[in-house]
Coordinates of C-alpha atoms and ligand atoms in Angstrom, one line a residue:
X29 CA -81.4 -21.7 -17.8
X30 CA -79.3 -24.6 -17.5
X31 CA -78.0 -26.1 -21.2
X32 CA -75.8 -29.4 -20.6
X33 CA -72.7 -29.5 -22.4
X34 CA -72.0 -30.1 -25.9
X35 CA -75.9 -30.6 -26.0
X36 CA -78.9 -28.0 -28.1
X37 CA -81.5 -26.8 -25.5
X38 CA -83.4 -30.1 -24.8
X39 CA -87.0 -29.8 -23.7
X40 CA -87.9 -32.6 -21.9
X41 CA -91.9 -33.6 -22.9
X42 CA -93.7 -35.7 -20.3
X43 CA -96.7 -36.2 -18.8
X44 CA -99.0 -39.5 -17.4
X45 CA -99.6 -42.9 -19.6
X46 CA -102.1 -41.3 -22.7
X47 CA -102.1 -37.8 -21.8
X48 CA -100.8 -36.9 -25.1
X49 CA -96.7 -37.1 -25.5
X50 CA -97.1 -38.9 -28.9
X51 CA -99.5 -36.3 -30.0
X52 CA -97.8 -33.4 -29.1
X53 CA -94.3 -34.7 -29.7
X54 CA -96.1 -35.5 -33.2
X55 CA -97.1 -31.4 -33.8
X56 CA -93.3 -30.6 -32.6
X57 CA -92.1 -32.7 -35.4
X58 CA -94.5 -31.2 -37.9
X59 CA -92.7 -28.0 -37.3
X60 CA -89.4 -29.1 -37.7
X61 CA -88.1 -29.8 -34.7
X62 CA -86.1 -33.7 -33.5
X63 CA -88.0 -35.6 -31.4
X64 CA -85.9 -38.1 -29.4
X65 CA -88.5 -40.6 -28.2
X66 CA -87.7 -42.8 -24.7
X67 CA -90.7 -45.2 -25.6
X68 CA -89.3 -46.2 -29.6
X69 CA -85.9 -46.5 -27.6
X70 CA -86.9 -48.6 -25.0
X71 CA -88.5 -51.1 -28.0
X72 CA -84.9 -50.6 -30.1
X73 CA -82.9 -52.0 -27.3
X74 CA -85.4 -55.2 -26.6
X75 CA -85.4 -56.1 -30.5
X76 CA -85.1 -59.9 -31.0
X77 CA -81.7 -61.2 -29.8
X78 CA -80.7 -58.2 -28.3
X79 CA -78.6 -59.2 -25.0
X80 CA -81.5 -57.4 -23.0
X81 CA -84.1 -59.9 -24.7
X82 CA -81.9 -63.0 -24.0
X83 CA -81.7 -61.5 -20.2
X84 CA -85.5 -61.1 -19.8
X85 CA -86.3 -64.7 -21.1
X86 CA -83.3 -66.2 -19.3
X87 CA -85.0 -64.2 -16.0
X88 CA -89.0 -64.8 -16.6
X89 CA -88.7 -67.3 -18.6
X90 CA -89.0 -68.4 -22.8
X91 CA -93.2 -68.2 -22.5
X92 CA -91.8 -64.2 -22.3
X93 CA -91.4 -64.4 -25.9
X94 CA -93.4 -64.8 -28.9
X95 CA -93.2 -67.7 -31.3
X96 CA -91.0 -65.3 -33.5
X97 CA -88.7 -64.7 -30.9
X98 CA -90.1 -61.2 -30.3
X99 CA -91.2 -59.5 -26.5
X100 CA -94.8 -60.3 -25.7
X101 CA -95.1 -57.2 -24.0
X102 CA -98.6 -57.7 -22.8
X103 CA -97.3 -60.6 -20.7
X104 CA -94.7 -58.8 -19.6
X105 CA -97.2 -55.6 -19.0
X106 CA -99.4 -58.0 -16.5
X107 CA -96.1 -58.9 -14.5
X108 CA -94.0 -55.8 -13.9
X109 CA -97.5 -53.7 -13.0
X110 CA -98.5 -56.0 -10.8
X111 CA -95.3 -56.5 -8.7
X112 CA -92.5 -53.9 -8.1
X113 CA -89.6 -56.0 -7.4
X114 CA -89.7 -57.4 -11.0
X115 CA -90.2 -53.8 -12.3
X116 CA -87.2 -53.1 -10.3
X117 CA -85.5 -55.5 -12.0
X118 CA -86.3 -54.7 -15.7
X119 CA -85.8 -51.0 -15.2
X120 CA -82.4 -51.7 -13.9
X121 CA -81.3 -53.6 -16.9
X122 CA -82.8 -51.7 -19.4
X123 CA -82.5 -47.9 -18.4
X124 CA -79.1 -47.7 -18.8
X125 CA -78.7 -48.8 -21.9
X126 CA -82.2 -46.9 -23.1
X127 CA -80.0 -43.9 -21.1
X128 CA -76.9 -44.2 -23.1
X129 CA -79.1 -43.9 -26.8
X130 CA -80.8 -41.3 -25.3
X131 CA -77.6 -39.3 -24.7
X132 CA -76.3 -40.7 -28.2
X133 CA -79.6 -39.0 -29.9
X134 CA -79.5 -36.0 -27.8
X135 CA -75.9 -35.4 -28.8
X136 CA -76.4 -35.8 -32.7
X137 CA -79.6 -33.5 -32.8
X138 CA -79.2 -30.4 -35.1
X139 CA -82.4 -28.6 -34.8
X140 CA -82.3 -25.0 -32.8
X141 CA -84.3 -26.8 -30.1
X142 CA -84.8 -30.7 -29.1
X143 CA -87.9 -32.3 -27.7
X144 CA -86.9 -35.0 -25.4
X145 CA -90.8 -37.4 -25.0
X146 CA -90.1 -39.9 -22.1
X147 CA -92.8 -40.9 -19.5
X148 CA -90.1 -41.1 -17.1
X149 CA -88.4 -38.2 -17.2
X150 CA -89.3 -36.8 -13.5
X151 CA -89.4 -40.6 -12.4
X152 CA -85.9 -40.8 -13.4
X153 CA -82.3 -39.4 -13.6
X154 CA -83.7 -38.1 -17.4
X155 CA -84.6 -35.4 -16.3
X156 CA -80.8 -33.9 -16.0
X157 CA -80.7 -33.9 -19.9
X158 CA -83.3 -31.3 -19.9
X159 CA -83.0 -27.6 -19.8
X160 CA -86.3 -26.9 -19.1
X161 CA -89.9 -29.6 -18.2
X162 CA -92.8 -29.0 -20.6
X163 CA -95.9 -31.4 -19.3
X164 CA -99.0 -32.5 -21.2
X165 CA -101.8 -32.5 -18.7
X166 CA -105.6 -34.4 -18.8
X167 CA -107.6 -35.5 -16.6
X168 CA -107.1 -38.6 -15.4
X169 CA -110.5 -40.1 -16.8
X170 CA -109.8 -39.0 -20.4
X171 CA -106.0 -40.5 -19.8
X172 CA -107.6 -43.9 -19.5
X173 CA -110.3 -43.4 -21.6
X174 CA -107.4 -42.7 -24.4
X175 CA -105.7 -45.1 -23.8
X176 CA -107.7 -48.1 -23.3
X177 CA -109.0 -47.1 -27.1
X178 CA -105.5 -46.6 -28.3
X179 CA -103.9 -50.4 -26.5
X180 CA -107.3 -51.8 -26.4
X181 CA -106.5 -53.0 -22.7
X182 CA -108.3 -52.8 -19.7
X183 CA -109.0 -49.7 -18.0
X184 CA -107.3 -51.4 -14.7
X185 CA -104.1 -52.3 -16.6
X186 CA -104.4 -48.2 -17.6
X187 CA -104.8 -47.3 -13.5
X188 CA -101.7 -49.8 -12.6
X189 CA -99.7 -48.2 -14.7
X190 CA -101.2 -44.6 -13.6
X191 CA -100.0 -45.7 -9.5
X192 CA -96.4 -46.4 -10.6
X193 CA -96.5 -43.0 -12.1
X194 CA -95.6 -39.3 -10.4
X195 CA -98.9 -38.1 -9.3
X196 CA -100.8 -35.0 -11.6
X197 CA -100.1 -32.4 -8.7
X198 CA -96.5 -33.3 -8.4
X199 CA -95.8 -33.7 -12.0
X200 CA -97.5 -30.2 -12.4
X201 CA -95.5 -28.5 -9.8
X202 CA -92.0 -29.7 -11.5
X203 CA -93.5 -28.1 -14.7
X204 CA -92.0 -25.1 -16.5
X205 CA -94.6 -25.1 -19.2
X206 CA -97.9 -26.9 -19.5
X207 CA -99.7 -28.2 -22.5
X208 CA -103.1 -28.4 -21.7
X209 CA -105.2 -31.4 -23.4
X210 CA -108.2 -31.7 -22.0
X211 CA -109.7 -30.5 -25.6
X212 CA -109.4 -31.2 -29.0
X213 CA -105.9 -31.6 -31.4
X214 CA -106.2 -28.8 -33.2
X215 CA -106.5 -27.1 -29.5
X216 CA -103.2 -28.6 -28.7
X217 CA -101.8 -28.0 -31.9
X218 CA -102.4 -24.1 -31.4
X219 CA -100.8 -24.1 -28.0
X220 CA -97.3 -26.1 -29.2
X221 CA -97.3 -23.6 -32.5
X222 CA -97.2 -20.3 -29.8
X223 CA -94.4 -22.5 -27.2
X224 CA -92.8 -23.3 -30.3
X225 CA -92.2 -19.5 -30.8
X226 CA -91.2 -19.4 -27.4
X227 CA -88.5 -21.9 -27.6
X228 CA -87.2 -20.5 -31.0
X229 CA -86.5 -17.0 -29.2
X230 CA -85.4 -18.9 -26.5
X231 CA -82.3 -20.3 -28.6
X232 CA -81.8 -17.0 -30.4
X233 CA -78.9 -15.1 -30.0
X234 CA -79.2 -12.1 -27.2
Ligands
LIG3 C1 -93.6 -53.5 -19.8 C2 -93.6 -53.1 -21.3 C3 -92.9 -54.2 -22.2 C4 -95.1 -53.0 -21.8 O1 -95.1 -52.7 -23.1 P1 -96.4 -52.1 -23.8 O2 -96.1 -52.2 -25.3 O3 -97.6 -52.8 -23.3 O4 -96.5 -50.6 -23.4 P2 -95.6 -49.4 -23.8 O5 -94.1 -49.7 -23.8 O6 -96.1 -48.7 -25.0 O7 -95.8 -48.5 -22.5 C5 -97.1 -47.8 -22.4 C6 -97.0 -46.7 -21.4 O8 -96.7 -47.3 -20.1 C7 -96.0 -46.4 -19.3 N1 -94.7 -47.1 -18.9 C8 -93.8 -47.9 -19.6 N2 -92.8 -48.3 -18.9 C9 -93.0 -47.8 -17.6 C10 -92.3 -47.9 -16.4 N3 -91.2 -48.6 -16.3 N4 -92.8 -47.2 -15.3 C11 -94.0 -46.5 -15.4 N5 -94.7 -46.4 -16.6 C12 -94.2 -47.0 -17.6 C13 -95.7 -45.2 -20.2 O9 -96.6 -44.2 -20.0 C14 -95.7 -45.8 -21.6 O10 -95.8 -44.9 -22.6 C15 -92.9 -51.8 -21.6 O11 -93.6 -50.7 -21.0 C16 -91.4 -51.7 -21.0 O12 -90.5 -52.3 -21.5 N6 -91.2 -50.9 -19.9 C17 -89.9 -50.9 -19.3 C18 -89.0 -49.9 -20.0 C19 -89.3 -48.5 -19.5 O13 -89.1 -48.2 -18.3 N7 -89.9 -47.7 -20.4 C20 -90.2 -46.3 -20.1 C21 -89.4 -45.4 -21.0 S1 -87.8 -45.1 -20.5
LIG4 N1 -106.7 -33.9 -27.6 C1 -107.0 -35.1 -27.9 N2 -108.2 -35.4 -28.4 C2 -108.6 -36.7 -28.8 N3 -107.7 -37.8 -28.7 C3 -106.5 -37.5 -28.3 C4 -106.0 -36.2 -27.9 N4 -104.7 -36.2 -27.5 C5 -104.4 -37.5 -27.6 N5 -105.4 -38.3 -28.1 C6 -105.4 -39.7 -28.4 O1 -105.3 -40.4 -27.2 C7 -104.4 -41.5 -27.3 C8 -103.2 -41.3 -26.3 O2 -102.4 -40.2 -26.7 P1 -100.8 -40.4 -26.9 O3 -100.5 -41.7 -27.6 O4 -100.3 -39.1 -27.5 O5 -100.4 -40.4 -25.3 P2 -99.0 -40.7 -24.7 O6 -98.9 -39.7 -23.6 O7 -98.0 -40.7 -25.7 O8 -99.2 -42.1 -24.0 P3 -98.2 -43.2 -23.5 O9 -97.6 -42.7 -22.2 O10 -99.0 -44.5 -23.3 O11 -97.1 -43.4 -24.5 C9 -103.9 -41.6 -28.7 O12 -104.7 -42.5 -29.4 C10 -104.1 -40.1 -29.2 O13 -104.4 -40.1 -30.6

């Protein structure tokens, strides 16, 4: 097992848009455990007059903000889903500095074990601050299902999102362990109390 440098053993959480990462990350924390979070980074480093806010309304445009001077991300949502170039473009100027918190996080973390929660984690180069892939896995129905409830957007927005994702199969294969939620969260609960006990023994001395 491979534990980067000056880093605890960092479990990298993902798994498709609404198949669970908050939830699970969320019964991780309930047991003590830090939860570095790629989505609440990727807000912090597009707060209002960041340097990456200023370069997203200086490249789309000022109707990219709200009156408040905040992101409206469901306008920027509709663009980057719909075209890859200017998805290209935001990931490029945003990754590395979501990528350098990440490390910062990772690096500070004191708990025996860290859960890293990022939807791109196999996408990406993320995945190199892992030791080891844990993925939350539903069907793809109850994925959009969830989250259309959860965003309240369209079911299409959901499946856009889905196609500029890893597909299920591949995701799966990359997987050491797999959190299945396809049931309840008291079901899923149970099944990150017993890989919770796994990870603790992993971390224990030998
Ligand atoms: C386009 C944005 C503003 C839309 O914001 P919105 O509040 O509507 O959605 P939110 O950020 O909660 O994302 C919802 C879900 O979409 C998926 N998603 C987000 N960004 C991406 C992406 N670049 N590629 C694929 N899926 C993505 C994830 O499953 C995510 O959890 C936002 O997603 C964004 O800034 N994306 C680019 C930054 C990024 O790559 N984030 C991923 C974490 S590193
Ligand atoms: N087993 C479950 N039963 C019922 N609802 C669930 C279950 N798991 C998650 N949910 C709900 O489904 C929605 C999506 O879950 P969650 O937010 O954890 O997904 P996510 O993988 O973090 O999504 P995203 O990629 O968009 O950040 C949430 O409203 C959550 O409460």
């Amino acid at each position: 097992m491979f534990t980067p440098p000056n880093m605890p053993l960092v479990i990298g959480l993902t798994g498709g848009i609404g198949s669970g990462k908050s939830a699970a990350s969320a019964c991780f924390a309930a047991l003590g455990v830090t939860v570095v979070d790629a989505d609440i980074v990727a807000r912090e480093v597009v707060e209002p007059n960041s340097s990456a806010l200023i370069s997203i309304a200086e490249h789309f445009g000022p109707d990219i903000l709200h009156p408040d001077s905040s992101l409206d991300r469901a306008r920027l949502r509709h663009i980057i889903f719909a075209n890859p170039t200017e998805k290209a473009w935001l990931e490029a100027l945003l990754h590395p500095l979501i990528n350098q918190r990440l490390r910062q996080q990772l690096n500070s973390a004191r708990s025996a074990y860290v859960i890293f929660v990022s939807p791109l984690l196999l996408e990406t180069s993320q995945h190199e601050l892992t030791s080891r892939i844990l993925v939350v896995d539903c069907p793809p129905e109850a994925q959009i299902n969830r989250a259309a409830i959860r965003d309240k957007i369209e079911p299409g927005q959901i499946e856009a999102i889905m196609a500029t994702q890893i597909n299920r199969s591949e995701r799966l294969k990359l997987a050491d362990d797999i959190l299945h939620n396809h049931g309840n969260l008291q079901e899923l609960e149970l099944q990150v109390a017993k890989l919770h006990q796994q990870y603790l023994a992993l971390t224990a001395p030998q």
